[in-house]
PDB file of C-alpha atoms in Angstrom:
ATOM      1  CA  GLY A   1      32.956  -8.024 -46.308  1.00  0.00           C
ATOM      2  CA  PRO A   2      32.666  -9.558 -42.822  1.00  0.00           C
ATOM      3  CA  LYS A   3      29.247 -10.794 -41.856  1.00  0.00           C
ATOM      4  CA  ARG A   4      27.463  -8.792 -39.201  1.00  0.00           C
ATOM      5  CA  SER A   5      25.705 -10.604 -36.415  1.00  0.00           C
ATOM      6  CA  PRO A   6      21.974  -9.946 -36.451  1.00  0.00           C
ATOM      7  CA  LYS A   7      20.819  -7.496 -33.794  1.00  0.00           C
ATOM      8  CA  PRO A   8      19.390  -9.519 -30.898  1.00  0.00           C
ATOM      9  CA  SER A   9      15.686  -9.206 -30.231  1.00  0.00           C
ATOM     10  CA  PRO A  10      14.829  -7.190 -27.128  1.00  0.00           C
ATOM     11  CA  SER A  11      14.060  -9.160 -24.017  1.00  0.00           C
ATOM     12  CA  PRO A  12      10.453  -9.069 -22.745  1.00  0.00           C
ATOM     13  CA  GLU A  13      11.512  -6.461 -20.168  1.00  0.00           C
ATOM     14  CA  GLU A  14      13.052  -4.252 -22.868  1.00  0.00           C
ATOM     15  CA  SER A  15      10.387  -4.689 -25.515  1.00  0.00           C
ATOM     16  CA  PRO A  16       8.268  -1.554 -26.065  1.00  0.00           C
ATOM     17  CA  PHE A  17       5.249  -3.841 -26.256  1.00  0.00           C
ATOM     18  CA  ALA A  18       5.818  -5.438 -22.840  1.00  0.00           C
ATOM     19  CA  PRO A  19       2.861  -4.877 -20.462  1.00  0.00           C
ATOM     20  CA  ASN A  20       4.875  -2.779 -17.989  1.00  0.00           C
ATOM     21  CA  ALA A  21       7.254  -1.115 -20.442  1.00  0.00           C
ATOM     22  CA  PRO A  22       7.653   2.684 -20.015  1.00  0.00           C
ATOM     23  CA  LEU A  23       6.653   4.823 -22.994  1.00  0.00           C
ATOM     24  CA  ALA A  24       9.185   7.605 -23.575  1.00  0.00           C
ATOM     25  CA  MET A  25       7.679  10.734 -25.138  1.00  0.00           C
ATOM     26  CA  GLY A  26      10.108  13.347 -23.876  1.00  0.00           C
ATOM     27  CA  ILE A  27       7.941  15.773 -21.845  1.00  0.00           C
ATOM     28  CA  GLY A  28       9.649  14.974 -18.555  1.00  0.00           C
ATOM     29  CA  GLN A  29       6.590  13.736 -16.673  1.00  0.00           C
ATOM     30  CA  THR A  30       6.209  10.281 -15.160  1.00  0.00           C
ATOM     31  CA  VAL A  31       2.739   8.808 -14.695  1.00  0.00           C
ATOM     32  CA  LYS A  32       2.073   5.429 -13.091  1.00  0.00           C
ATOM     33  CA  ILE A  33      -1.287   3.707 -13.420  1.00  0.00           C
ATOM     34  CA  SER A  34      -2.114   0.918 -10.949  1.00  0.00           C
ATOM     35  CA  THR A  35      -5.316  -1.096 -10.751  1.00  0.00           C
ATOM     36  CA  ARG A  36      -6.579  -4.002  -8.697  1.00  0.00           C
ATOM     37  CA  THR A  37      -9.668  -5.888  -9.841  1.00  0.00           C
ATOM     38  CA  ASP A  38     -11.520  -7.991  -7.245  1.00  0.00           C
ATOM     39  CA  VAL A  39     -13.774 -10.863  -8.341  1.00  0.00           C
ATOM     40  CA  LYS A  40     -15.898 -12.721  -5.775  1.00  0.00           C
ATOM     41  CA  ALA A  41     -16.980 -16.356  -5.863  1.00  0.00           C
ATOM     42  CA  ASP A  42     -20.509 -15.369  -6.894  1.00  0.00           C
ATOM     43  CA  GLY A  43     -19.235 -13.698 -10.080  1.00  0.00           C
ATOM     44  CA  THR A  44     -19.610 -10.094  -8.914  1.00  0.00           C
ATOM     45  CA  GLY A  45     -16.619  -7.825  -8.858  1.00  0.00           C
ATOM     46  CA  SER A  46     -15.259  -4.325  -8.729  1.00  0.00           C
ATOM     47  CA  VAL A  47     -12.135  -2.313  -9.344  1.00  0.00           C
ATOM     48  CA  GLY A  48     -10.967  -2.381  -5.746  1.00  0.00           C
ATOM     49  CA  GLN A  49      -8.165   0.055  -6.474  1.00  0.00           C
ATOM     50  CA  CYS A  50      -7.392   2.428  -9.309  1.00  0.00           C
ATOM     51  CA  ASP A  51      -4.610   4.982  -8.825  1.00  0.00           C
ATOM     52  CA  VAL A  52      -3.133   7.359 -11.366  1.00  0.00           C
ATOM     53  CA  VAL A  53       0.044   8.818  -9.873  1.00  0.00           C
ATOM     54  CA  ALA A  54       2.084  11.681 -11.335  1.00  0.00           C
ATOM     55  CA  SER A  55       5.249  12.906  -9.644  1.00  0.00           C
ATOM     56  CA  ARG A  56       7.638  15.750 -10.386  1.00  0.00           C
ATOM     57  CA  ASP A  57      10.407  17.717  -8.671  1.00  0.00           C
ATOM     58  CA  PHE A  58      10.356  21.508  -8.355  1.00  0.00           C
ATOM     59  CA  ASN A  59      13.476  23.120  -6.829  1.00  0.00           C
ATOM     60  CA  GLY A  60      13.945  20.457  -4.170  1.00  0.00           C
ATOM     61  CA  VAL A  61      10.226  19.864  -3.571  1.00  0.00           C
ATOM     62  CA  THR A  62       8.640  16.679  -4.875  1.00  0.00           C
ATOM     63  CA  ALA A  63       4.968  16.981  -5.809  1.00  0.00           C
ATOM     64  CA  THR A  64       3.014  13.722  -6.117  1.00  0.00           C
ATOM     65  CA  LEU A  65      -0.597  13.814  -7.289  1.00  0.00           C
ATOM     66  CA  THR A  66      -2.674  10.645  -6.907  1.00  0.00           C
ATOM     67  CA  VAL A  67      -6.018  10.568  -8.704  1.00  0.00           C
ATOM     68  CA  LYS A  68      -8.389   7.834  -7.547  1.00  0.00           C
ATOM     69  CA  PRO A  69     -11.218   7.180 -10.021  1.00  0.00           C
ATOM     70  CA  LYS A  70     -14.272   5.406  -8.635  1.00  0.00           C
ATOM     71  CA  LEU A  71     -15.497   2.938 -11.244  1.00  0.00           C
ATOM     72  CA  PRO A  72     -18.736   0.912 -11.408  1.00  0.00           C
ATOM     73  CA  GLY A  73     -18.819  -2.687 -10.251  1.00  0.00           C
ATOM     74  CA  PHE A  74     -19.763  -5.595 -12.482  1.00  0.00           C
ATOM     75  CA  SER A  75     -21.478  -8.956 -12.415  1.00  0.00           C
ATOM     76  CA  THR A  76     -22.554 -11.661 -14.848  1.00  0.00           C
ATOM     77  CA  SER A  77     -25.528  -9.453 -15.776  1.00  0.00           C
ATOM     78  CA  GLY A  78     -23.436  -6.374 -16.598  1.00  0.00           C
ATOM     79  CA  LEU A  79     -22.296  -3.217 -14.853  1.00  0.00           C
ATOM     80  CA  SER A  80     -23.748  -2.265 -11.472  1.00  0.00           C
ATOM     81  CA  GLY A  81     -24.075   1.490 -11.551  1.00  0.00           C
ATOM     82  CA  THR A  82     -22.727   3.878 -14.147  1.00  0.00           C
ATOM     83  CA  ASP A  83     -21.611   6.797 -11.966  1.00  0.00           C
ATOM     84  CA  ILE A  84     -17.915   7.529 -12.390  1.00  0.00           C
ATOM     85  CA  SER A  85     -16.265   9.988 -10.034  1.00  0.00           C
ATOM     86  CA  ALA A  86     -12.781  10.733  -8.792  1.00  0.00           C
ATOM     87  CA  SER A  87     -10.931  12.234  -5.875  1.00  0.00           C
ATOM     88  CA  ALA A  88      -7.267  13.094  -5.494  1.00  0.00           C
ATOM     89  CA  ASP A  89      -4.504  13.439  -2.920  1.00  0.00           C
ATOM     90  CA  LEU A  90      -1.566  15.810  -3.307  1.00  0.00           C
ATOM     91  CA  VAL A  91       1.684  15.221  -1.418  1.00  0.00           C
ATOM     92  CA  LEU A  92       4.437  17.836  -1.233  1.00  0.00           C
ATOM     93  CA  SER A  93       7.699  16.577   0.240  1.00  0.00           C
ATOM     94  CA  SER A  94      11.056  18.184   0.890  1.00  0.00           C
ATOM     95  CA  ASN A  95      13.838  16.571   2.881  1.00  0.00           C
ATOM     96  CA  ASN A  96      12.107  15.006   5.909  1.00  0.00           C
ATOM     97  CA  VAL A  97       8.856  17.013   5.796  1.00  0.00           C
ATOM     98  CA  THR A  98       5.668  16.113   3.914  1.00  0.00           C
ATOM     99  CA  ALA A  99       2.357  17.934   3.487  1.00  0.00           C
ATOM    100  CA  THR A 100      -0.522  15.727   2.339  1.00  0.00           C
ATOM    101  CA  PHE A 101      -3.722  17.292   0.987  1.00  0.00           C
ATOM    102  CA  ASP A 102      -6.475  14.638   1.112  1.00  0.00           C
ATOM    103  CA  GLY A 103      -9.836  14.410  -0.603  1.00  0.00           C
ATOM    104  CA  ILE A 104      -9.382  17.003  -3.362  1.00  0.00           C
ATOM    105  CA  ASP A 105     -12.433  16.889  -5.617  1.00  0.00           C
ATOM    106  CA  ALA A 106     -12.468  17.473  -9.356  1.00  0.00           C
ATOM    107  CA  GLY A 107     -13.485  21.111  -9.041  1.00  0.00           C
ATOM    108  CA  MET A 108     -10.768  21.917  -6.471  1.00  0.00           C
ATOM    109  CA  SER A 109     -13.579  23.241  -4.253  1.00  0.00           C
ATOM    110  CA  SER A 110     -12.795  20.907  -1.351  1.00  0.00           C
ATOM    111  CA  ILE A 111      -9.214  21.174  -0.116  1.00  0.00           C
ATOM    112  CA  GLU A 112      -8.570  20.239   3.488  1.00  0.00           C
ATOM    113  CA  ALA A 113      -5.853  21.425   5.800  1.00  0.00           C
ATOM    114  CA  PRO A 114      -2.897  19.145   5.050  1.00  0.00           C
ATOM    115  CA  ARG A 115      -1.547  16.331   7.160  1.00  0.00           C
ATOM    116  CA  ILE A 116       1.960  17.418   8.158  1.00  0.00           C
ATOM    117  CA  GLY A 117       4.519  14.659   8.544  1.00  0.00           C
ATOM    118  CA  TYR A 118       8.106  14.676   9.747  1.00  0.00           C
ATOM    119  CA  LYS A 119      10.677  11.874   9.711  1.00  0.00           C
ATOM    120  CA  HIS A 120      14.121  11.750  11.280  1.00  0.00           C
ATOM    121  CA  ASN A 121      16.753   9.069  11.790  1.00  0.00           C
ATOM    122  CA  LEU A 122      18.256   9.302  15.259  1.00  0.00           C
ATOM    123  CA  GLU A 123      21.708   7.813  15.756  1.00  0.00           C
ATOM    124  CA  ALA A 124      22.322   6.656  19.336  1.00  0.00           C
ATOM    125  CA  GLY A 125      24.727   4.093  20.746  1.00  0.00           C
ATOM    126  CA  GLY A 126      25.681   2.889  17.295  1.00  0.00           C
ATOM    127  CA  ASN A 127      22.041   2.178  16.429  1.00  0.00           C
ATOM    128  CA  THR A 128      19.554   3.959  14.179  1.00  0.00           C
ATOM    129  CA  TYR A 129      16.039   4.820  15.372  1.00  0.00           C
ATOM    130  CA  GLY A 130      13.513   5.899  12.740  1.00  0.00           C
ATOM    131  CA  LEU A 131      11.288   8.598  14.244  1.00  0.00           C
ATOM    132  CA  ALA A 132       8.093   9.848  12.584  1.00  0.00           C
ATOM    133  CA  ALA A 133       5.311  12.239  13.596  1.00  0.00           C
ATOM    134  CA  THR A 134       2.162  13.269  11.727  1.00  0.00           C
ATOM    135  CA  PHE A 135      -0.232  16.077  12.679  1.00  0.00           C
ATOM    136  CA  VAL A 136      -3.785  15.575  11.411  1.00  0.00           C
ATOM    137  CA  ARG A 137      -6.491  18.236  11.602  1.00  0.00           C
ATOM    138  CA  LYS A 138     -10.014  17.444  12.802  1.00  0.00           C
ATOM    139  CA  GLY A 139     -12.325  15.934  10.175  1.00  0.00           C
ATOM    140  CA  ASN A 140      -9.614  14.770   7.783  1.00  0.00           C
ATOM    141  CA  SER A 141     -11.247  12.594   5.118  1.00  0.00           C
ATOM    142  CA  ASP A 142      -8.443  10.046   5.243  1.00  0.00           C
ATOM    143  CA  ALA A 143      -8.091   9.704   9.013  1.00  0.00           C
ATOM    144  CA  LYS A 144     -11.769  10.478   9.812  1.00  0.00           C
ATOM    145  CA  ASN A 145     -10.693  11.861  13.189  1.00  0.00           C
ATOM    146  CA  SER A 146     -13.110  13.721  15.484  1.00  0.00           C
ATOM    147  CA  ASP A 147     -10.440  16.139  16.722  1.00  0.00           C
ATOM    148  CA  ASP A 148      -6.872  17.190  16.029  1.00  0.00           C
ATOM    149  CA  THR A 149      -4.411  14.379  16.593  1.00  0.00           C
ATOM    150  CA  ILE A 150      -0.713  13.576  16.460  1.00  0.00           C
ATOM    151  CA  LYS A 151       0.448  10.149  15.362  1.00  0.00           C
ATOM    152  CA  LEU A 152       3.889   9.074  16.573  1.00  0.00           C
ATOM    153  CA  ALA A 153       6.021   6.160  15.404  1.00  0.00           C
ATOM    154  CA  CYS A 154       9.469   4.780  16.162  1.00  0.00           C
ATOM    155  CA  THR A 155      11.149   2.038  14.138  1.00  0.00           C
ATOM    156  CA  MET A 156      13.597   0.311  16.445  1.00  0.00           C
ATOM    157  CA  PRO A 157      16.976  -1.145  15.437  1.00  0.00           C
ATOM    158  CA  LYS A 158      16.902  -4.897  14.855  1.00  0.00           C
ATOM    159  CA  PHE A 159      17.760  -7.106  17.821  1.00  0.00           C
ATOM    160  CA  GLU A 160      18.621 -10.759  17.223  1.00  0.00           C
ATOM    161  CA  GLY A 161      17.133 -10.399  13.744  1.00  0.00           C
ATOM    162  CA  ILE A 162      13.819  -9.075  15.095  1.00  0.00           C
ATOM    163  CA  GLY A 163      12.543  -5.782  13.702  1.00  0.00           C
ATOM    164  CA  SER A 164      10.032  -3.757  15.694  1.00  0.00           C
ATOM    165  CA  LYS A 165       7.971  -0.596  15.435  1.00  0.00           C
ATOM    166  CA  LEU A 166       6.097   1.373  18.098  1.00  0.00           C
ATOM    167  CA  GLU A 167       3.106   3.600  17.260  1.00  0.00           C
ATOM    168  CA  TYR A 168       0.815   5.869  19.259  1.00  0.00           C
ATOM    169  CA  ASP A 169      -2.199   8.036  18.387  1.00  0.00           C
ATOM    170  CA  THR A 170      -2.809  10.893  20.829  1.00  0.00           C
ATOM    171  CA  LEU A 171      -6.529  11.154  19.978  1.00  0.00           C
ATOM    172  CA  SER A 172      -7.630   7.530  20.230  1.00  0.00           C
ATOM    173  CA  LYS A 173      -4.867   6.761  22.749  1.00  0.00           C
ATOM    174  CA  LYS A 174      -4.228   3.606  20.774  1.00  0.00           C
ATOM    175  CA  ALA A 175      -0.744   2.111  21.122  1.00  0.00           C
ATOM    176  CA  SER A 176       0.608  -0.488  18.692  1.00  0.00           C
ATOM    177  CA  VAL A 177       3.667  -2.712  18.680  1.00  0.00           C
ATOM    178  CA  THR A 178       4.741  -4.571  15.527  1.00  0.00           C
ATOM    179  CA  ALA A 179       7.497  -7.193  15.458  1.00  0.00           C
ATOM    180  CA  ASP A 180       8.798  -9.184  12.499  1.00  0.00           C
ATOM    181  CA  LYS A 181      11.484 -11.804  11.875  1.00  0.00           C
ATOM    182  CA  ALA A 182      12.640 -13.924   8.951  1.00  0.00           C
ATOM    183  CA  PHE A 183      13.339 -17.635   9.420  1.00  0.00           C
ATOM    184  CA  ASN A 184      15.167 -18.606   6.221  1.00  0.00           C
ATOM    185  CA  ASP A 185      12.439 -18.232   3.546  1.00  0.00           C
ATOM    186  CA  THR A 186       9.622 -17.837   6.057  1.00  0.00           C
ATOM    187  CA  LYS A 187       8.650 -14.378   7.294  1.00  0.00           C
ATOM    188  CA  ALA A 188       6.589 -13.850  10.437  1.00  0.00           C
ATOM    189  CA  LYS A 189       4.982 -10.692  11.794  1.00  0.00           C
ATOM    190  CA  ILE A 190       2.735  -9.887  14.732  1.00  0.00           C
ATOM    191  CA  LYS A 191       0.976  -6.619  15.557  1.00  0.00           C
ATOM    192  CA  VAL A 192      -0.531  -5.945  18.985  1.00  0.00           C
ATOM    193  CA  ASP A 193      -2.923  -3.022  19.568  1.00  0.00           C
ATOM    194  CA  ALA A 194      -3.900  -1.700  22.988  1.00  0.00           C
ATOM    195  CA  LYS A 195      -6.770   0.750  23.441  1.00  0.00           C
ATOM    196  CA  ASP A 196      -9.084   1.555  26.362  1.00  0.00           C
ATOM    197  CA  GLY A 197      -7.775  -1.366  28.357  1.00  0.00           C
ATOM    198  CA  SER A 198      -8.430  -3.953  25.634  1.00  0.00           C
ATOM    199  CA  VAL A 199      -5.801  -5.735  23.575  1.00  0.00           C
ATOM    200  CA  SER A 200      -6.117  -7.116  20.049  1.00  0.00           C
ATOM    201  CA  TRP A 201      -3.542  -8.791  17.836  1.00  0.00           C
ATOM    202  CA  LYS A 202      -2.910 -10.140  14.368  1.00  0.00           C
ATOM    203  CA  ALA A 203      -0.157 -12.580  13.347  1.00  0.00           C
ATOM    204  CA  THR A 204       0.948 -13.131   9.741  1.00  0.00           C
ATOM    205  CA  VAL A 205       3.209 -15.767   8.199  1.00  0.00           C
ATOM    206  CA  SER A 206       4.382 -15.858   4.571  1.00  0.00           C
ATOM    207  CA  HIS A 207       6.322 -18.630   2.821  1.00  0.00           C
ATOM    208  CA  PRO A 208       7.266 -19.311  -0.821  1.00  0.00           C
ATOM    209  CA  LEU A 209       5.896 -22.455  -2.478  1.00  0.00           C
ATOM    210  CA  PRO A 210       7.053 -24.223  -5.656  1.00  0.00           C
ATOM    211  CA  GLU A 211       6.347 -22.724  -9.093  1.00  0.00           C
ATOM    212  CA  GLY A 212       6.676 -19.165  -7.806  1.00  0.00           C
ATOM    213  CA  VAL A 213       3.553 -19.322  -5.638  1.00  0.00           C
ATOM    214  CA  GLY A 214       3.556 -17.351  -2.409  1.00  0.00           C
ATOM    215  CA  LEU A 215       1.519 -18.430   0.616  1.00  0.00           C
ATOM    216  CA  THR A 216       0.392 -15.923   3.240  1.00  0.00           C
ATOM    217  CA  ALA A 217      -1.793 -16.761   6.232  1.00  0.00           C
ATOM    218  CA  ASP A 218      -2.894 -14.573   9.108  1.00  0.00           C
ATOM    219  CA  ILE A 219      -4.916 -15.041  12.270  1.00  0.00           C
ATOM    220  CA  ASN A 220      -6.253 -12.541  14.806  1.00  0.00           C
ATOM    221  CA  ASN A 221      -7.382 -12.586  18.423  1.00  0.00           C
ATOM    222  CA  LYS A 222     -10.898 -13.532  17.255  1.00  0.00           C
ATOM    223  CA  GLN A 223      -9.479 -16.806  15.904  1.00  0.00           C
ATOM    224  CA  ALA A 224     -10.173 -15.867  12.293  1.00  0.00           C
ATOM    225  CA  GLY A 225      -8.108 -14.698   9.369  1.00  0.00           C
ATOM    226  CA  THR A 226      -7.281 -15.063   5.686  1.00  0.00           C
ATOM    227  CA  ILE A 227      -5.281 -17.559   3.612  1.00  0.00           C
ATOM    228  CA  ALA A 228      -3.836 -16.094   0.401  1.00  0.00           C
ATOM    229  CA  LEU A 229      -2.095 -17.740  -2.561  1.00  0.00           C
ATOM    230  CA  ALA A 230      -0.271 -15.373  -4.917  1.00  0.00           C
ATOM    231  CA  LYS A 231       1.211 -16.061  -8.339  1.00  0.00           C
ATOM    232  CA  ASP A 232       2.473 -13.252 -10.577  1.00  0.00           C
ATOM    233  CA  ALA A 233      -0.320 -10.635 -10.710  1.00  0.00           C
ATOM    234  CA  PHE A 234      -3.028 -12.891  -9.236  1.00  0.00           C
ATOM    235  CA  THR A 235      -3.927 -13.436  -5.579  1.00  0.00           C
ATOM    236  CA  LEU A 236      -6.625 -15.789  -4.280  1.00  0.00           C
ATOM    237  CA  GLU A 237      -7.858 -14.852  -0.794  1.00  0.00           C
ATOM    238  CA  MET A 238      -9.959 -17.204   1.321  1.00  0.00           C
ATOM    239  CA  PRO A 239     -11.287 -16.179   4.756  1.00  0.00           C
ATOM    240  CA  TYR A 240     -11.399 -18.788   7.488  1.00  0.00           C
ATOM    241  CA  SER A 241     -12.059 -19.252  11.171  1.00  0.00           C
ATOM    242  CA  VAL A 242     -10.648 -21.806  13.591  1.00  0.00           C
ATOM    243  CA  SER A 243     -14.143 -23.072  14.423  1.00  0.00           C
ATOM    244  CA  GLY A 244     -15.691 -22.992  10.938  1.00  0.00           C
ATOM    245  CA  GLY A 245     -12.805 -23.650   8.572  1.00  0.00           C
ATOM    246  CA  VAL A 246     -12.409 -22.023   5.152  1.00  0.00           C
ATOM    247  CA  THR A 247     -15.383 -20.067   3.796  1.00  0.00           C
ATOM    248  CA  ALA A 248     -15.085 -20.864   0.068  1.00  0.00           C
ATOM    249  CA  SER A 249     -18.193 -18.834  -0.825  1.00  0.00           C
ATOM    250  CA  SER A 250     -16.419 -15.678   0.379  1.00  0.00           C
ATOM    251  CA  ALA A 251     -13.240 -16.306  -1.612  1.00  0.00           C
ATOM    252  CA  LYS A 252     -11.945 -13.426  -3.689  1.00  0.00           C
ATOM    253  CA  LEU A 253      -9.603 -13.365  -6.692  1.00  0.00           C
ATOM    254  CA  LYS A 254      -7.531 -10.201  -7.073  1.00  0.00           C
ATOM    255  CA  TYR A 255      -5.664  -9.140 -10.191  1.00  0.00           C
ATOM    256  CA  LYS A 256      -3.106  -6.317 -10.101  1.00  0.00           C
ATOM    257  CA  TRP A 257      -1.943  -4.418 -13.155  1.00  0.00           C
ATOM    258  CA  SER A 258       0.312  -1.417 -13.476  1.00  0.00           C
ATOM    259  CA  THR A 259       2.231   0.502 -16.094  1.00  0.00           C
ATOM    260  CA  THR A 260       4.511   3.536 -16.102  1.00  0.00           C
ATOM    261  CA  LEU A 261       4.376   6.234 -18.753  1.00  0.00           C
ATOM    262  CA  ASP A 262       7.326   8.607 -19.184  1.00  0.00           C
ATOM    263  CA  LEU A 263       5.698  11.470 -21.064  1.00  0.00           C
TER     264      LEU A 263
END
């Protein structure tokens, strides 16, 4: 009979053994695990970020639970500390409204009043304005605010290729303006903060280099910043100042890893 062509091997993205390949087990639950390991120049390090995120829809409401394990650091001599703990955040969202419960402990004995957020796109004069407001109760573990506060934001329509965002916090009375623009492959962004009569700023530029390397450099009003080189899952960050140059001894290598499990 006619010869059958051999079935092609799965591509790395399709292979069930690929590092970020989903595992399908048919329970209808998606869990994403993300970690970031930070290693300093002196050989010490820590898991700077570890998030386990599960999300599911219930009758038009999306519930997203983020568990944040706290893991011991490490050095050339072994682990530094053996205490392992965890906290969690729960976000309930429906349409344009979100309720975020911060700082839930393992025993569910510490549940704060939620942060309530609202987003709305306003159409005016043929342009779209992205409006957002968040109400945060006093003592929130995420915001660490000393009293109730409302945070307001407005994403403006682009003008001459420049995107901008305005933000204001009613408690700290801090106002922020962020502007960004792309120049071919180069992206530039500046954020200016004004509070109590003082102004601070931070400017960031990113540009792709050969071999898939990304370069990002920022500088602030104190004439200091960070230079970062990123390639795949690795990022090398080096702090610097205009007067002192690059501080190699404070360099930090970051490695990000994530996988998604469809249970």
